[in-house]
């Protein structure tokens, strides 16, 4: 998985490509923790993510919880059909701002 990070003040944008799974979720988690200070707007672009496992979902859920703690916002952009199906099946569509 590739992780591209852009930080502009309180806004953090992360563009992912590849698979967000057991092997790669720790990389995203570490990047989020490294960049978290002062962030109140988090954008995660999943345009080029083909697959999300339960480990990836845990990282996204943890990011949502962190944004809730600081009264911030998390937006997930452009999940493919498969990833969107996973979000719908797990109820993530009810707790996250997901833009297709």
PDB file of N, CA and C in Angstrom:
ATOM      1  N   UNK A   1       0.841  -1.174   0.000  1.00  0.00           N
ATOM      2  CA  UNK A   1       0.000   0.000   0.000  1.00  0.00           C
ATOM      3  C   UNK A   1       0.891   1.244   0.000  1.00  0.00           C
ATOM      4  N   UNK A   2       0.468   2.233  -0.759  1.00  0.00           N
ATOM      5  CA  UNK A   2       1.136   3.526  -0.761  1.00  0.00           C
ATOM      6  C   UNK A   2       0.300   4.510   0.050  1.00  0.00           C
ATOM      7  N   UNK A   3       0.986   5.338   0.839  1.00  0.00           N
ATOM      8  CA  UNK A   3       0.344   6.360   1.660  1.00  0.00           C
ATOM      9  C   UNK A   3       0.954   7.704   1.295  1.00  0.00           C
ATOM     10  N   UNK A   4       0.129   8.600   0.786  1.00  0.00           N
ATOM     11  CA  UNK A   4       0.578   9.956   0.472  1.00  0.00           C
ATOM     12  C   UNK A   4      -0.127  10.927   1.405  1.00  0.00           C
ATOM     13  N   UNK A   5       0.664  11.733   2.101  1.00  0.00           N
ATOM     14  CA  UNK A   5       0.151  12.611   3.147  1.00  0.00           C
ATOM     15  C   UNK A   5       0.361  14.075   2.761  1.00  0.00           C
ATOM     16  N   UNK A   6      -0.697  14.867   2.943  1.00  0.00           N
ATOM     17  CA  UNK A   6      -0.612  16.311   2.782  1.00  0.00           C
ATOM     18  C   UNK A   6      -1.217  16.944   4.024  1.00  0.00           C
ATOM     19  N   UNK A   7      -0.431  17.780   4.694  1.00  0.00           N
ATOM     20  CA  UNK A   7      -0.938  18.443   5.903  1.00  0.00           C
ATOM     21  C   UNK A   7      -0.864  19.945   5.699  1.00  0.00           C
ATOM     22  N   UNK A   8      -1.986  20.595   5.962  1.00  0.00           N
ATOM     23  CA  UNK A   8      -2.078  22.041   5.829  1.00  0.00           C
ATOM     24  C   UNK A   8      -2.771  22.569   7.072  1.00  0.00           C
ATOM     25  N   UNK A   9      -2.000  22.973   8.044  1.00  0.00           N
ATOM     26  CA  UNK A   9      -2.563  23.442   9.304  1.00  0.00           C
ATOM     27  C   UNK A   9      -3.306  22.319  10.010  1.00  0.00           C
ATOM     28  N   UNK A  10      -4.595  22.527  10.249  1.00  0.00           N
ATOM     29  CA  UNK A  10      -5.416  21.538  10.950  1.00  0.00           C
ATOM     30  C   UNK A  10      -6.031  20.508  10.006  1.00  0.00           C
ATOM     31  N   UNK A  11      -5.714  20.617   8.712  1.00  0.00           N
ATOM     32  CA  UNK A  11      -6.279  19.699   7.719  1.00  0.00           C
ATOM     33  C   UNK A  11      -5.221  18.684   7.300  1.00  0.00           C
ATOM     34  N   UNK A  12      -5.586  17.407   7.406  1.00  0.00           N
ATOM     35  CA  UNK A  12      -4.707  16.308   7.004  1.00  0.00           C
ATOM     36  C   UNK A  12      -5.418  15.493   5.946  1.00  0.00           C
ATOM     37  N   UNK A  13      -4.768  15.342   4.791  1.00  0.00           N
ATOM     38  CA  UNK A  13      -5.332  14.506   3.727  1.00  0.00           C
ATOM     39  C   UNK A  13      -4.392  13.338   3.488  1.00  0.00           C
ATOM     40  N   UNK A  14      -4.980  12.147   3.481  1.00  0.00           N
ATOM     41  CA  UNK A  14      -4.221  10.925   3.236  1.00  0.00           C
ATOM     42  C   UNK A  14      -4.834  10.232   2.028  1.00  0.00           C
ATOM     43  N   UNK A  15      -3.999   9.991   1.027  1.00  0.00           N
ATOM     44  CA  UNK A  15      -4.430   9.292  -0.179  1.00  0.00           C
ATOM     45  C   UNK A  15      -3.780   7.914  -0.152  1.00  0.00           C
ATOM     46  N   UNK A  16      -4.620   6.890  -0.193  1.00  0.00           N
ATOM     47  CA  UNK A  16      -4.140   5.515  -0.117  1.00  0.00           C
ATOM     48  C   UNK A  16      -4.290   4.826  -1.469  1.00  0.00           C
ATOM     49  N   UNK A  17      -3.421   3.868  -1.725  1.00  0.00           N
ATOM     50  CA  UNK A  17      -3.603   3.000  -2.883  1.00  0.00           C
ATOM     51  C   UNK A  17      -3.114   1.604  -2.513  1.00  0.00           C
ATOM     52  N   UNK A  18      -3.792   0.601  -3.062  1.00  0.00           N
ATOM     53  CA  UNK A  18      -3.454  -0.785  -2.756  1.00  0.00           C
ATOM     54  C   UNK A  18      -4.511  -1.424  -1.877  1.00  0.00           C
ATOM     55  N   UNK A  19      -4.044  -2.243  -0.938  1.00  0.00           N
ATOM     56  CA  UNK A  19      -4.933  -2.976  -0.034  1.00  0.00           C
ATOM     57  C   UNK A  19      -4.721  -2.485   1.394  1.00  0.00           C
ATOM     58  N   UNK A  20      -5.827  -2.224   2.069  1.00  0.00           N
ATOM     59  CA  UNK A  20      -5.778  -1.849   3.485  1.00  0.00           C
ATOM     60  C   UNK A  20      -6.165  -3.097   4.270  1.00  0.00           C
ATOM     61  N   UNK A  21      -5.148  -3.860   4.648  1.00  0.00           N
ATOM     62  CA  UNK A  21      -5.397  -5.155   5.270  1.00  0.00           C
ATOM     63  C   UNK A  21      -4.505  -5.342   6.497  1.00  0.00           C
ATOM     64  N   UNK A  22      -4.423  -6.564   6.982  1.00  0.00           N
ATOM     65  CA  UNK A  22      -3.655  -6.875   8.191  1.00  0.00           C
ATOM     66  C   UNK A  22      -2.201  -6.456   8.060  1.00  0.00           C
ATOM     67  N   UNK A  23      -1.640  -6.575   6.875  1.00  0.00           N
ATOM     68  CA  UNK A  23      -0.236  -6.235   6.675  1.00  0.00           C
ATOM     69  C   UNK A  23       0.001  -4.731   6.579  1.00  0.00           C
ATOM     70  N   UNK A  24      -0.957  -3.991   6.049  1.00  0.00           N
ATOM     71  CA  UNK A  24      -0.739  -2.571   5.782  1.00  0.00           C
ATOM     72  C   UNK A  24      -1.441  -1.629   6.769  1.00  0.00           C
ATOM     73  N   UNK A  25      -2.440  -2.115   7.469  1.00  0.00           N
ATOM     74  CA  UNK A  25      -3.172  -1.268   8.424  1.00  0.00           C
ATOM     75  C   UNK A  25      -2.251  -0.651   9.478  1.00  0.00           C
ATOM     76  N   UNK A  26      -1.259  -1.393  10.001  1.00  0.00           N
ATOM     77  CA  UNK A  26      -0.364  -0.766  10.988  1.00  0.00           C
ATOM     78  C   UNK A  26       0.404   0.437  10.419  1.00  0.00           C
ATOM     79  N   UNK A  27       0.724   0.416   9.125  1.00  0.00           N
ATOM     80  CA  UNK A  27       1.409   1.549   8.498  1.00  0.00           C
ATOM     81  C   UNK A  27       0.516   2.787   8.524  1.00  0.00           C
ATOM     82  N   UNK A  28      -0.752   2.604   8.170  1.00  0.00           N
ATOM     83  CA  UNK A  28      -1.687   3.727   8.184  1.00  0.00           C
ATOM     84  C   UNK A  28      -1.897   4.225   9.607  1.00  0.00           C
ATOM     85  N   UNK A  29      -2.040   3.309  10.545  1.00  0.00           N
ATOM     86  CA  UNK A  29      -2.226   3.682  11.942  1.00  0.00           C
ATOM     87  C   UNK A  29      -1.042   4.510  12.444  1.00  0.00           C
ATOM     88  N   UNK A  30       0.160   4.074  12.129  1.00  0.00           N
ATOM     89  CA  UNK A  30       1.363   4.799  12.553  1.00  0.00           C
ATOM     90  C   UNK A  30       1.415   6.189  11.919  1.00  0.00           C
ATOM     91  N   UNK A  31       1.051   6.288  10.656  1.00  0.00           N
ATOM     92  CA  UNK A  31       1.063   7.587   9.967  1.00  0.00           C
ATOM     93  C   UNK A  31       0.029   8.525  10.579  1.00  0.00           C
ATOM     94  N   UNK A  32      -1.157   8.004  10.863  1.00  0.00           N
ATOM     95  CA  UNK A  32      -2.199   8.826  11.484  1.00  0.00           C
ATOM     96  C   UNK A  32      -1.743   9.338  12.847  1.00  0.00           C
ATOM     97  N   UNK A  33      -1.134   8.478  13.634  1.00  0.00           N
ATOM     98  CA  UNK A  33      -0.669   8.888  14.959  1.00  0.00           C
ATOM     99  C   UNK A  33       0.464   9.900  14.863  1.00  0.00           C
ATOM    100  N   UNK A  34       1.335   9.728  13.878  1.00  0.00           N
ATOM    101  CA  UNK A  34       2.453  10.646  13.709  1.00  0.00           C
ATOM    102  C   UNK A  34       1.998  12.042  13.281  1.00  0.00           C
ATOM    103  N   UNK A  35       0.906  12.113  12.555  1.00  0.00           N
ATOM    104  CA  UNK A  35       0.424  13.383  12.003  1.00  0.00           C
ATOM    105  C   UNK A  35      -0.724  13.997  12.805  1.00  0.00           C
ATOM    106  N   UNK A  36      -1.204  13.330  13.834  1.00  0.00           N
ATOM    107  CA  UNK A  36      -2.459  13.682  14.495  1.00  0.00           C
ATOM    108  C   UNK A  36      -2.478  15.029  15.210  1.00  0.00           C
ATOM    109  N   UNK A  37      -1.362  15.479  15.701  1.00  0.00           N
ATOM    110  CA  UNK A  37      -1.366  16.677  16.536  1.00  0.00           C
ATOM    111  C   UNK A  37      -1.926  17.885  15.790  1.00  0.00           C
ATOM    112  N   UNK A  38      -2.949  18.485  16.386  1.00  0.00           N
ATOM    113  CA  UNK A  38      -3.543  19.693  15.836  1.00  0.00           C
ATOM    114  C   UNK A  38      -4.520  19.479  14.697  1.00  0.00           C
ATOM    115  N   UNK A  39      -4.751  18.236  14.310  1.00  0.00           N
ATOM    116  CA  UNK A  39      -5.635  17.953  13.175  1.00  0.00           C
ATOM    117  C   UNK A  39      -7.089  17.934  13.637  1.00  0.00           C
ATOM    118  N   UNK A  40      -7.938  18.702  12.951  1.00  0.00           N
ATOM    119  CA  UNK A  40      -9.378  18.689  13.222  1.00  0.00           C
ATOM    120  C   UNK A  40     -10.173  18.338  11.966  1.00  0.00           C
ATOM    121  N   UNK A  41      -9.489  18.238  10.837  1.00  0.00           N
ATOM    122  CA  UNK A  41     -10.138  17.821   9.593  1.00  0.00           C
ATOM    123  C   UNK A  41      -9.258  16.756   8.943  1.00  0.00           C
ATOM    124  N   UNK A  42      -9.805  15.543   8.863  1.00  0.00           N
ATOM    125  CA  UNK A  42      -9.069  14.412   8.306  1.00  0.00           C
ATOM    126  C   UNK A  42      -9.817  13.902   7.081  1.00  0.00           C
ATOM    127  N   UNK A  43      -9.112  13.834   5.972  1.00  0.00           N
ATOM    128  CA  UNK A  43      -9.682  13.329   4.727  1.00  0.00           C
ATOM    129  C   UNK A  43      -8.870  12.112   4.318  1.00  0.00           C
ATOM    130  N   UNK A  44      -9.563  10.998   4.115  1.00  0.00           N
ATOM    131  CA  UNK A  44      -8.901   9.770   3.663  1.00  0.00           C
ATOM    132  C   UNK A  44      -9.488   9.396   2.311  1.00  0.00           C
ATOM    133  N   UNK A  45      -8.645   9.441   1.290  1.00  0.00           N
ATOM    134  CA  UNK A  45      -9.065   9.166  -0.085  1.00  0.00           C
ATOM    135  C   UNK A  45      -8.768   7.702  -0.413  1.00  0.00           C
ATOM    136  N   UNK A  46      -9.837   6.957  -0.693  1.00  0.00           N
ATOM    137  CA  UNK A  46      -9.719   5.524  -0.976  1.00  0.00           C
ATOM    138  C   UNK A  46      -9.910   5.203  -2.461  1.00  0.00           C
ATOM    139  N   UNK A  47      -9.770   6.185  -3.327  1.00  0.00           N
ATOM    140  CA  UNK A  47     -10.006   5.982  -4.759  1.00  0.00           C
ATOM    141  C   UNK A  47      -9.273   4.760  -5.291  1.00  0.00           C
ATOM    142  N   UNK A  48      -8.016   4.581  -4.901  1.00  0.00           N
ATOM    143  CA  UNK A  48      -7.199   3.499  -5.442  1.00  0.00           C
ATOM    144  C   UNK A  48      -7.013   2.335  -4.471  1.00  0.00           C
ATOM    145  N   UNK A  49      -7.935   2.198  -3.521  1.00  0.00           N
ATOM    146  CA  UNK A  49      -7.895   1.069  -2.588  1.00  0.00           C
ATOM    147  C   UNK A  49      -8.854  -0.003  -3.098  1.00  0.00           C
ATOM    148  N   UNK A  50      -8.306  -1.196  -3.318  1.00  0.00           N
ATOM    149  CA  UNK A  50      -9.117  -2.288  -3.856  1.00  0.00           C
ATOM    150  C   UNK A  50      -9.806  -3.117  -2.770  1.00  0.00           C
ATOM    151  N   UNK A  51      -9.257  -3.123  -1.559  1.00  0.00           N
ATOM    152  CA  UNK A  51      -9.730  -4.043  -0.525  1.00  0.00           C
ATOM    153  C   UNK A  51      -9.497  -3.434   0.851  1.00  0.00           C
ATOM    154  N   UNK A  52     -10.462  -3.632   1.741  1.00  0.00           N
ATOM    155  CA  UNK A  52     -10.318  -3.223   3.143  1.00  0.00           C
ATOM    156  C   UNK A  52     -10.718  -4.408   4.019  1.00  0.00           C
ATOM    157  N   UNK A  53      -9.812  -4.819   4.903  1.00  0.00           N
ATOM    158  CA  UNK A  53     -10.090  -5.921   5.828  1.00  0.00           C
ATOM    159  C   UNK A  53     -10.565  -5.365   7.169  1.00  0.00           C
ATOM    160  N   UNK A  54     -10.837  -6.262   8.095  1.00  0.00           N
ATOM    161  CA  UNK A  54     -11.266  -5.831   9.427  1.00  0.00           C
ATOM    162  C   UNK A  54     -10.168  -5.021  10.111  1.00  0.00           C
ATOM    163  N   UNK A  55      -8.907  -5.327   9.840  1.00  0.00           N
ATOM    164  CA  UNK A  55      -7.812  -4.548  10.423  1.00  0.00           C
ATOM    165  C   UNK A  55      -7.842  -3.112   9.896  1.00  0.00           C
ATOM    166  N   UNK A  56      -8.127  -2.953   8.620  1.00  0.00           N
ATOM    167  CA  UNK A  56      -8.251  -1.622   8.039  1.00  0.00           C
ATOM    168  C   UNK A  56      -9.437  -0.877   8.616  1.00  0.00           C
ATOM    169  N   UNK A  57     -10.536  -1.588   8.815  1.00  0.00           N
ATOM    170  CA  UNK A  57     -11.725  -0.971   9.404  1.00  0.00           C
ATOM    171  C   UNK A  57     -11.432  -0.467  10.816  1.00  0.00           C
ATOM    172  N   UNK A  58     -10.662  -1.236  11.574  1.00  0.00           N
ATOM    173  CA  UNK A  58     -10.308  -0.814  12.945  1.00  0.00           C
ATOM    174  C   UNK A  58      -9.528   0.496  12.935  1.00  0.00           C
ATOM    175  N   UNK A  59      -8.605   0.638  11.981  1.00  0.00           N
ATOM    176  CA  UNK A  59      -7.819   1.874  11.899  1.00  0.00           C
ATOM    177  C   UNK A  59      -8.727   3.053  11.543  1.00  0.00           C
ATOM    178  N   UNK A  60      -9.639   2.840  10.604  1.00  0.00           N
ATOM    179  CA  UNK A  60     -10.570   3.916  10.234  1.00  0.00           C
ATOM    180  C   UNK A  60     -11.478   4.277  11.399  1.00  0.00           C
ATOM    181  N   UNK A  61     -11.941   3.283  12.135  1.00  0.00           N
ATOM    182  CA  UNK A  61     -12.794   3.543  13.291  1.00  0.00           C
ATOM    183  C   UNK A  61     -12.025   4.306  14.370  1.00  0.00           C
ATOM    184  N   UNK A  62     -10.767   3.935  14.591  1.00  0.00           N
ATOM    185  CA  UNK A  62      -9.948   4.649  15.574  1.00  0.00           C
ATOM    186  C   UNK A  62      -9.749   6.103  15.145  1.00  0.00           C
ATOM    187  N   UNK A  63      -9.568   6.324  13.845  1.00  0.00           N
ATOM    188  CA  UNK A  63      -9.414   7.694  13.338  1.00  0.00           C
ATOM    189  C   UNK A  63     -10.686   8.497  13.564  1.00  0.00           C
ATOM    190  N   UNK A  64     -11.837   7.857  13.347  1.00  0.00           N
ATOM    191  CA  UNK A  64     -13.115   8.538  13.580  1.00  0.00           C
ATOM    192  C   UNK A  64     -13.256   8.909  15.049  1.00  0.00           C
ATOM    193  N   UNK A  65     -12.891   8.003  15.934  1.00  0.00           N
ATOM    194  CA  UNK A  65     -12.973   8.272  17.372  1.00  0.00           C
ATOM    195  C   UNK A  65     -12.058   9.427  17.774  1.00  0.00           C
ATOM    196  N   UNK A  66     -10.863   9.483  17.192  1.00  0.00           N
ATOM    197  CA  UNK A  66      -9.939  10.582  17.494  1.00  0.00           C
ATOM    198  C   UNK A  66     -10.510  11.921  17.026  1.00  0.00           C
ATOM    199  N   UNK A  67     -11.119  11.911  15.852  1.00  0.00           N
ATOM    200  CA  UNK A  67     -11.725  13.154  15.356  1.00  0.00           C
ATOM    201  C   UNK A  67     -12.892  13.568  16.250  1.00  0.00           C
ATOM    202  N   UNK A  68     -13.662  12.602  16.737  1.00  0.00           N
ATOM    203  CA  UNK A  68     -14.766  12.912  17.653  1.00  0.00           C
ATOM    204  C   UNK A  68     -14.250  13.559  18.934  1.00  0.00           C
ATOM    205  N   UNK A  69     -13.110  13.087  19.436  1.00  0.00           N
ATOM    206  CA  UNK A  69     -12.542  13.610  20.678  1.00  0.00           C
ATOM    207  C   UNK A  69     -12.177  15.083  20.568  1.00  0.00           C
ATOM    208  N   UNK A  70     -11.738  15.506  19.385  1.00  0.00           N
ATOM    209  CA  UNK A  70     -11.301  16.894  19.201  1.00  0.00           C
ATOM    210  C   UNK A  70     -12.361  17.724  18.494  1.00  0.00           C
ATOM    211  N   UNK A  71     -13.589  17.193  18.445  1.00  0.00           N
ATOM    212  CA  UNK A  71     -14.697  17.859  17.762  1.00  0.00           C
ATOM    213  C   UNK A  71     -14.329  18.156  16.305  1.00  0.00           C
ATOM    214  N   UNK A  72     -13.622  17.202  15.713  1.00  0.00           N
ATOM    215  CA  UNK A  72     -13.183  17.336  14.328  1.00  0.00           C
ATOM    216  C   UNK A  72     -14.065  16.540  13.382  1.00  0.00           C
ATOM    217  N   UNK A  73     -13.610  16.444  12.141  1.00  0.00           N
ATOM    218  CA  UNK A  73     -14.385  15.761  11.113  1.00  0.00           C
ATOM    219  C   UNK A  73     -13.485  14.824  10.324  1.00  0.00           C
ATOM    220  N   UNK A  74     -14.015  13.639  10.043  1.00  0.00           N
ATOM    221  CA  UNK A  74     -13.360  12.674   9.170  1.00  0.00           C
ATOM    222  C   UNK A  74     -14.235  12.503   7.945  1.00  0.00           C
ATOM    223  N   UNK A  75     -13.627  12.603   6.778  1.00  0.00           N
ATOM    224  CA  UNK A  75     -14.342  12.355   5.530  1.00  0.00           C
ATOM    225  C   UNK A  75     -13.584  11.279   4.764  1.00  0.00           C
ATOM    226  N   UNK A  76     -14.310  10.250   4.333  1.00  0.00           N
ATOM    227  CA  UNK A  76     -13.738   9.172   3.524  1.00  0.00           C
ATOM    228  C   UNK A  76     -14.221   9.382   2.096  1.00  0.00           C
ATOM    229  N   UNK A  77     -13.270   9.458   1.172  1.00  0.00           N
ATOM    230  CA  UNK A  77     -13.606   9.764  -0.218  1.00  0.00           C
ATOM    231  C   UNK A  77     -13.468   8.561  -1.142  1.00  0.00           C
ATOM    232  N   UNK A  78     -14.407   8.442  -2.042  1.00  0.00           N
ATOM    233  CA  UNK A  78     -14.365   7.596  -3.239  1.00  0.00           C
ATOM    234  C   UNK A  78     -14.050   6.112  -3.026  1.00  0.00           C
ATOM    235  N   UNK A  79     -14.702   5.450  -2.072  1.00  0.00           N
ATOM    236  CA  UNK A  79     -14.484   4.004  -1.982  1.00  0.00           C
ATOM    237  C   UNK A  79     -15.087   3.309  -3.208  1.00  0.00           C
ATOM    238  N   UNK A  80     -14.432   2.231  -3.654  1.00  0.00           N
ATOM    239  CA  UNK A  80     -14.994   1.495  -4.782  1.00  0.00           C
ATOM    240  C   UNK A  80     -16.224   0.708  -4.315  1.00  0.00           C
ATOM    241  N   UNK A  81     -16.861   0.030  -5.216  1.00  0.00           N
ATOM    242  CA  UNK A  81     -18.111  -0.673  -4.913  1.00  0.00           C
ATOM    243  C   UNK A  81     -17.910  -1.734  -3.828  1.00  0.00           C
ATOM    244  N   UNK A  82     -16.818  -2.489  -3.928  1.00  0.00           N
ATOM    245  CA  UNK A  82     -16.552  -3.536  -2.941  1.00  0.00           C
ATOM    246  C   UNK A  82     -16.361  -2.925  -1.553  1.00  0.00           C
ATOM    247  N   UNK A  83     -15.525  -1.891  -1.464  1.00  0.00           N
ATOM    248  CA  UNK A  83     -15.248  -1.256  -0.175  1.00  0.00           C
ATOM    249  C   UNK A  83     -16.526  -0.620   0.379  1.00  0.00           C
ATOM    250  N   UNK A  84     -17.327  -0.030  -0.480  1.00  0.00           N
ATOM    251  CA  UNK A  84     -18.591   0.558  -0.034  1.00  0.00           C
ATOM    252  C   UNK A  84     -19.528  -0.511   0.512  1.00  0.00           C
ATOM    253  N   UNK A  85     -19.536  -1.686  -0.124  1.00  0.00           N
ATOM    254  CA  UNK A  85     -20.340  -2.801   0.389  1.00  0.00           C
ATOM    255  C   UNK A  85     -19.902  -3.182   1.800  1.00  0.00           C
ATOM    256  N   UNK A  86     -18.595  -3.187   2.032  1.00  0.00           N
ATOM    257  CA  UNK A  86     -18.064  -3.495   3.370  1.00  0.00           C
ATOM    258  C   UNK A  86     -18.517  -2.426   4.364  1.00  0.00           C
ATOM    259  N   UNK A  87     -18.434  -1.154   3.966  1.00  0.00           N
ATOM    260  CA  UNK A  87     -18.881  -0.068   4.846  1.00  0.00           C
ATOM    261  C   UNK A  87     -20.365  -0.194   5.177  1.00  0.00           C
ATOM    262  N   UNK A  88     -21.166  -0.566   4.199  1.00  0.00           N
ATOM    263  CA  UNK A  88     -22.600  -0.722   4.441  1.00  0.00           C
ATOM    264  C   UNK A  88     -22.877  -1.913   5.348  1.00  0.00           C
ATOM    265  N   UNK A  89     -22.199  -3.032   5.120  1.00  0.00           N
ATOM    266  CA  UNK A  89     -22.425  -4.244   5.917  1.00  0.00           C
ATOM    267  C   UNK A  89     -22.002  -4.063   7.373  1.00  0.00           C
ATOM    268  N   UNK A  90     -21.002  -3.219   7.598  1.00  0.00           N
ATOM    269  CA  UNK A  90     -20.483  -3.037   8.956  1.00  0.00           C
ATOM    270  C   UNK A  90     -21.089  -1.839   9.678  1.00  0.00           C
ATOM    271  N   UNK A  91     -21.926  -1.068   8.984  1.00  0.00           N
ATOM    272  CA  UNK A  91     -22.548   0.092   9.600  1.00  0.00           C
ATOM    273  C   UNK A  91     -21.687   1.343   9.590  1.00  0.00           C
ATOM    274  N   UNK A  92     -20.545   1.297   8.918  1.00  0.00           N
ATOM    275  CA  UNK A  92     -19.678   2.473   8.858  1.00  0.00           C
ATOM    276  C   UNK A  92     -20.363   3.638   8.151  1.00  0.00           C
ATOM    277  N   UNK A  93     -21.306   3.352   7.278  1.00  0.00           N
ATOM    278  CA  UNK A  93     -22.022   4.428   6.581  1.00  0.00           C
ATOM    279  C   UNK A  93     -22.831   5.275   7.560  1.00  0.00           C
ATOM    280  N   UNK A  94     -23.151   4.705   8.715  1.00  0.00           N
ATOM    281  CA  UNK A  94     -23.939   5.434   9.711  1.00  0.00           C
ATOM    282  C   UNK A  94     -23.075   6.283  10.647  1.00  0.00           C
ATOM    283  N   UNK A  95     -21.781   5.998  10.708  1.00  0.00           N
ATOM    284  CA  UNK A  95     -20.926   6.714  11.671  1.00  0.00           C
ATOM    285  C   UNK A  95     -19.847   7.556  10.998  1.00  0.00           C
ATOM    286  N   UNK A  96     -19.702   7.433   9.691  1.00  0.00           N
ATOM    287  CA  UNK A  96     -18.669   8.189   8.969  1.00  0.00           C
ATOM    288  C   UNK A  96     -19.277   8.964   7.821  1.00  0.00           C
ATOM    289  N   UNK A  97     -18.635  10.059   7.488  1.00  0.00           N
ATOM    290  CA  UNK A  97     -19.011  10.847   6.317  1.00  0.00           C
ATOM    291  C   UNK A  97     -18.271  10.235   5.123  1.00  0.00           C
ATOM    292  N   UNK A  98     -19.022   9.512   4.278  1.00  0.00           N
ATOM    293  CA  UNK A  98     -18.429   8.814   3.132  1.00  0.00           C
ATOM    294  C   UNK A  98     -18.977   9.428   1.857  1.00  0.00           C
ATOM    295  N   UNK A  99     -18.066   9.868   1.023  1.00  0.00           N
ATOM    296  CA  UNK A  99     -18.442  10.521  -0.240  1.00  0.00           C
ATOM    297  C   UNK A  99     -17.970   9.650  -1.393  1.00  0.00           C
ATOM    298  N   UNK A 100     -18.928   9.197  -2.198  1.00  0.00           N
ATOM    299  CA  UNK A 100     -18.572   8.308  -3.315  1.00  0.00           C
ATOM    300  C   UNK A 100     -18.129   9.025  -4.526  1.00  0.00           C
TER     301      UNK A 100
END
